[in-house]
């Protein structure tokens, strides 16, 4: 941050070059914003300056407003951290300048960066630059005039689409749409921009103030139609995101009342949104995602990641083929090993189907698919294993089988080869027991389907070396996963935290609450599907298996339900046989199956936990809380046991692994917004009424009573014991 500055350099041609310098993306930090204002005023006042070119140092124009400033506002609750010199004032200063200003754009101009460029009188852009206004992904709207200038430059429909979807466009698309005046090579960027600025000054090129334009926005009836469609769309796709509706409102205001009025309205709405819970949640997730790659004792001790060029995957089942797919898509050579040619062929077919599925859905070009598949080789023995850098074992969960495999690997693979297992339920220390390579053994927990789900839990034992962890983090990033380093415990961080989720839902059902109501309420909270539909989709076998594992590990806080057994007895298997809580038919949405109700009645009779035999009465909010507070409670235990390095790791993991709504910031972040004390008090009350499933953990109790946020690091709460 010390290096953040804005330079001004006047050439013999009378053009002042103003350069933003704040590596790596020239984020608009406060010193940059103040620097811009000062340099523009200086250039305006200098007699030797005829025209101005604005650019960014290091091949990137600007990535936009410095998000850490917003984080600071959220942490302190003090919005005076926002720039006192508003960027919009700077943009107006540029746009209304008596000397023409040209933006010389390269690399990227996103958010506030694009808004600055749109305030200039022309935009000269290098090929393949990224241009966009992604502010809505952070719970805010563009705050520096973007909602007003983009529609005036490229037309309303496209501008609304770019803002609501937060998708950027390239220089080439920008040229067609009118956002870009010309595309020139990177080498010629400054030269052409200077000439362009001088030509504007000599009136040989038009001097255009974006905010004054009216030729692109269309007639009032066209405007109404575009905005009406946008509002309907938003109501359907983003009912929880206030910034979406607000963005449409602000755009409309500017078209009805004029650009300057629109800019004022935009600033007013921006200020409100920036302190909304939605923005707090989304910005927490943004930083949580970046924090996972900082692992104390691993990434801060001067180690360099080793090159992982060739990976062996053992087992071509669902997980193994998903993992192999992710690897070849990341340009890594994969050896897939199976026990016989029939299974091997099946595994390879699955991988091909995975890759072709991506092509069919337009997520991958045919050419890239061919390259990826050319990196795959199937084998039936270990001869190819001599020079692999990493082995990922993905065979069935069987300790003695896994131990045998690891003993073989130790003999065959090179002494630097990383040995990773996908085990979800077996103690890593036991797997490695029979080898002397324990420092190279590490867990890799992918979420199914592994080539699509973005989360990767990296499980270290207390013997795993930092180099091995670093290498796996690096591979994780190459294959576009979010790698979260966690400690070893039943279910690891994510599944353990969420084991009470399905149990809480089952407890409620047995207390008399309607299953479909529960699914609806949880869906309304922001999960894509409710817990019972999730059970249908995942399959009852998985539920039975994992429930056994949890019963062994967490017997003091288990809720056991007869429901799944009763469903299976009734011939239901969930989605796999089309019959579960819902009816699944090809080509239509799952429909609630009312014929499941007598089975639920049977379960309630067997369970016999309804007070006085009558269904309890709960509000929607209580349904959410009776399911999610126990999850928070388990998250507290995960934090206390030091399974994750920091609370925000559970936030990002809950969002990416369990589809916890990102705009609620993740499970721990949400809990702190609700308040530890309220969660503690509710759980205590329910524990008295319904038993130990709800009993508050020690960590929760301590923090609730002392008023310490659940997310605060252990140093804030003296007694916490980090075991990593
Ligand atoms: N790591 C994760 O992220 C994750 C996620 C979900 C589930 N799981 C676990 O995965 C397991 C089931 O996965 P699945 O559905 O892919 O099972 P699966 O039975 O479809 O696949 C297992 C494959 O491994 C092969 N195999 C067995 N021994 C082998 C050997 N010595 N060498 C080579 N290949 C061998 C089998 O022939 C089979 O094809 C479960 O136990 C579950 O707990 C892991
Ligand atoms: C586990 O693997 C071992 C060794 O491969 C095998 O003998 C045993 O039958 C397997 N156990 C189960 C339950 O499949
Ligand atoms: C590991 O892979 C095997 C085989 O594909 C699969 O059965 C098992 O569920 C996977 N385990 C985990 C934790 O993903
Ligand atoms: C974790 O949860 C996922 C999704 O519910 C499930 O498919 C997987 O088998 C679970 N793994 C473990 C180890 O519990
Ligand atoms: C590592 O874990 C094992 C098994 O839990 C334990 O016995 C041992 O003391 C631990 N070693 C260290 C160095 O923490
Ligand atoms: C790893 O987790 C298992 C439970 O799944 C536990 O039995 C074992 O002691 C743990 N090992 C270490 C080193 O913590």
PDB file of N, CA and C in Angstrom, residues 631-664:
ATOM      1  N   UNK A 631     -26.076 -26.730  13.604  1.00  0.00           N
ATOM      2  CA  UNK A 631     -24.928 -26.719  12.689  1.00  0.00           C
ATOM      3  C   UNK A 631     -23.883 -25.725  13.201  1.00  0.00           C
ATOM      4  N   UNK A 632     -24.368 -24.554  13.615  1.00  0.00           N
ATOM      5  CA  UNK A 632     -23.450 -23.556  14.193  1.00  0.00           C
ATOM      6  C   UNK A 632     -22.747 -24.142  15.430  1.00  0.00           C
ATOM      7  N   UNK A 633     -23.512 -24.862  16.220  1.00  0.00           N
ATOM      8  CA  UNK A 633     -22.980 -25.477  17.434  1.00  0.00           C
ATOM      9  C   UNK A 633     -21.831 -26.435  17.102  1.00  0.00           C
ATOM     10  N   UNK A 634     -22.010 -27.232  16.037  1.00  0.00           N
ATOM     11  CA  UNK A 634     -20.949 -28.165  15.631  1.00  0.00           C
ATOM     12  C   UNK A 634     -19.775 -27.382  15.033  1.00  0.00           C
ATOM     13  N   UNK A 635     -20.083 -26.300  14.296  1.00  0.00           N
ATOM     14  CA  UNK A 635     -19.012 -25.448  13.767  1.00  0.00           C
ATOM     15  C   UNK A 635     -18.137 -24.952  14.915  1.00  0.00           C
ATOM     16  N   UNK A 636     -18.766 -24.643  16.042  1.00  0.00           N
ATOM     17  CA  UNK A 636     -18.018 -24.186  17.214  1.00  0.00           C
ATOM     18  C   UNK A 636     -17.052 -25.271  17.696  1.00  0.00           C
ATOM     19  N   UNK A 637     -17.496 -26.517  17.672  1.00  0.00           N
ATOM     20  CA  UNK A 637     -16.613 -27.607  18.102  1.00  0.00           C
ATOM     21  C   UNK A 637     -15.453 -27.768  17.119  1.00  0.00           C
ATOM     22  N   UNK A 638     -15.761 -27.624  15.838  1.00  0.00           N
ATOM     23  CA  UNK A 638     -14.711 -27.721  14.815  1.00  0.00           C
ATOM     24  C   UNK A 638     -13.671 -26.615  15.035  1.00  0.00           C
ATOM     25  N   UNK A 639     -14.155 -25.431  15.402  1.00  0.00           N
ATOM     26  CA  UNK A 639     -13.236 -24.323  15.671  1.00  0.00           C
ATOM     27  C   UNK A 639     -12.424 -24.604  16.938  1.00  0.00           C
ATOM     28  N   UNK A 640     -13.102 -25.052  17.970  1.00  0.00           N
ATOM     29  CA  UNK A 640     -12.407 -25.309  19.230  1.00  0.00           C
ATOM     30  C   UNK A 640     -11.338 -26.384  19.060  1.00  0.00           C
ATOM     31  N   UNK A 641     -11.643 -27.416  18.254  1.00  0.00           N
ATOM     32  CA  UNK A 641     -10.685 -28.505  18.041  1.00  0.00           C
ATOM     33  C   UNK A 641      -9.570 -28.118  17.082  1.00  0.00           C
ATOM     34  N   UNK A 642      -9.624 -26.917  16.537  1.00  0.00           N
ATOM     35  CA  UNK A 642      -8.567 -26.482  15.622  1.00  0.00           C
ATOM     36  C   UNK A 642      -8.561 -27.260  14.316  1.00  0.00           C
ATOM     37  N   UNK A 643      -9.708 -27.765  13.895  1.00  0.00           N
ATOM     38  CA  UNK A 643      -9.788 -28.520  12.636  1.00  0.00           C
ATOM     39  C   UNK A 643      -9.568 -27.584  11.445  1.00  0.00           C
ATOM     40  N   UNK A 644     -10.051 -26.348  11.573  1.00  0.00           N
ATOM     41  CA  UNK A 644      -9.759 -25.348  10.542  1.00  0.00           C
ATOM     42  C   UNK A 644      -8.823 -24.295  11.127  1.00  0.00           C
ATOM     43  N   UNK A 645      -8.112 -23.627  10.239  1.00  0.00           N
ATOM     44  CA  UNK A 645      -7.138 -22.628  10.685  1.00  0.00           C
ATOM     45  C   UNK A 645      -7.828 -21.374  11.194  1.00  0.00           C
ATOM     46  N   UNK A 646      -8.928 -21.018  10.521  1.00  0.00           N
ATOM     47  CA  UNK A 646      -9.638 -19.790  10.882  1.00  0.00           C
ATOM     48  C   UNK A 646     -11.119 -19.970  10.575  1.00  0.00           C
ATOM     49  N   UNK A 647     -11.929 -19.163  11.252  1.00  0.00           N
ATOM     50  CA  UNK A 647     -13.383 -19.301  11.097  1.00  0.00           C
ATOM     51  C   UNK A 647     -13.810 -19.103   9.643  1.00  0.00           C
ATOM     52  N   UNK A 648     -13.151 -18.195   8.938  1.00  0.00           N
ATOM     53  CA  UNK A 648     -13.609 -17.909   7.575  1.00  0.00           C
ATOM     54  C   UNK A 648     -13.381 -19.109   6.647  1.00  0.00           C
ATOM     55  N   UNK A 649     -12.487 -20.037   7.032  1.00  0.00           N
ATOM     56  CA  UNK A 649     -12.332 -21.254   6.224  1.00  0.00           C
ATOM     57  C   UNK A 649     -13.629 -22.067   6.243  1.00  0.00           C
ATOM     58  N   UNK A 650     -14.318 -22.060   7.381  1.00  0.00           N
ATOM     59  CA  UNK A 650     -15.606 -22.762   7.455  1.00  0.00           C
ATOM     60  C   UNK A 650     -16.667 -22.009   6.662  1.00  0.00           C
ATOM     61  N   UNK A 651     -16.541 -20.695   6.620  1.00  0.00           N
ATOM     62  CA  UNK A 651     -17.481 -19.908   5.820  1.00  0.00           C
ATOM     63  C   UNK A 651     -17.388 -20.287   4.346  1.00  0.00           C
ATOM     64  N   UNK A 652     -16.182 -20.228   3.803  1.00  0.00           N
ATOM     65  CA  UNK A 652     -16.047 -20.517   2.371  1.00  0.00           C
ATOM     66  C   UNK A 652     -16.361 -21.988   2.099  1.00  0.00           C
ATOM     67  N   UNK A 653     -15.968 -22.880   3.028  1.00  0.00           N
ATOM     68  CA  UNK A 653     -16.234 -24.297   2.826  1.00  0.00           C
ATOM     69  C   UNK A 653     -17.734 -24.585   2.860  1.00  0.00           C
ATOM     70  N   UNK A 654     -18.478 -23.883   3.714  1.00  0.00           N
ATOM     71  CA  UNK A 654     -19.921 -24.117   3.782  1.00  0.00           C
ATOM     72  C   UNK A 654     -20.606 -23.611   2.515  1.00  0.00           C
ATOM     73  N   UNK A 655     -20.081 -22.539   1.961  1.00  0.00           N
ATOM     74  CA  UNK A 655     -20.659 -21.990   0.730  1.00  0.00           C
ATOM     75  C   UNK A 655     -20.344 -22.908  -0.465  1.00  0.00           C
ATOM     76  N   UNK A 656     -19.076 -23.309  -0.578  1.00  0.00           N
ATOM     77  CA  UNK A 656     -18.679 -24.087  -1.757  1.00  0.00           C
ATOM     78  C   UNK A 656     -19.014 -25.571  -1.627  1.00  0.00           C
ATOM     79  N   UNK A 657     -19.025 -26.094  -0.399  1.00  0.00           N
ATOM     80  CA  UNK A 657     -19.239 -27.523  -0.217  1.00  0.00           C
ATOM     81  C   UNK A 657     -20.683 -27.886   0.069  1.00  0.00           C
ATOM     82  N   UNK A 658     -21.418 -26.995   0.729  1.00  0.00           N
ATOM     83  CA  UNK A 658     -22.786 -27.313   1.138  1.00  0.00           C
ATOM     84  C   UNK A 658     -23.821 -26.362   0.553  1.00  0.00           C
ATOM     85  N   UNK A 659     -23.395 -25.469  -0.328  1.00  0.00           N
ATOM     86  CA  UNK A 659     -24.304 -24.492  -0.941  1.00  0.00           C
ATOM     87  C   UNK A 659     -25.013 -23.614   0.076  1.00  0.00           C
ATOM     88  N   UNK A 660     -24.351 -23.360   1.211  1.00  0.00           N
ATOM     89  CA  UNK A 660     -24.857 -22.334   2.127  1.00  0.00           C
ATOM     90  C   UNK A 660     -24.876 -21.023   1.345  1.00  0.00           C
ATOM     91  N   UNK A 661     -25.983 -20.228   1.453  1.00  0.00           N
ATOM     92  CA  UNK A 661     -26.081 -19.040   0.590  1.00  0.00           C
ATOM     93  C   UNK A 661     -24.908 -18.063   0.790  1.00  0.00           C
ATOM     94  N   UNK A 662     -24.231 -17.759  -0.291  1.00  0.00           N
ATOM     95  CA  UNK A 662     -23.025 -16.915  -0.177  1.00  0.00           C
ATOM     96  C   UNK A 662     -23.348 -15.512   0.331  1.00  0.00           C
ATOM     97  N   UNK A 663     -24.548 -15.013   0.010  1.00  0.00           N
ATOM     98  CA  UNK A 663     -24.878 -13.652   0.452  1.00  0.00           C
ATOM     99  C   UNK A 663     -25.185 -13.605   1.946  1.00  0.00           C
ATOM    100  N   UNK A 664     -25.160 -14.747   2.612  1.00  0.00           N
ATOM    101  CA  UNK A 664     -25.244 -14.737   4.074  1.00  0.00           C
ATOM    102  C   UNK A 664     -23.856 -14.902   4.694  1.00  0.00           C
TER     103      UNK A 664
END
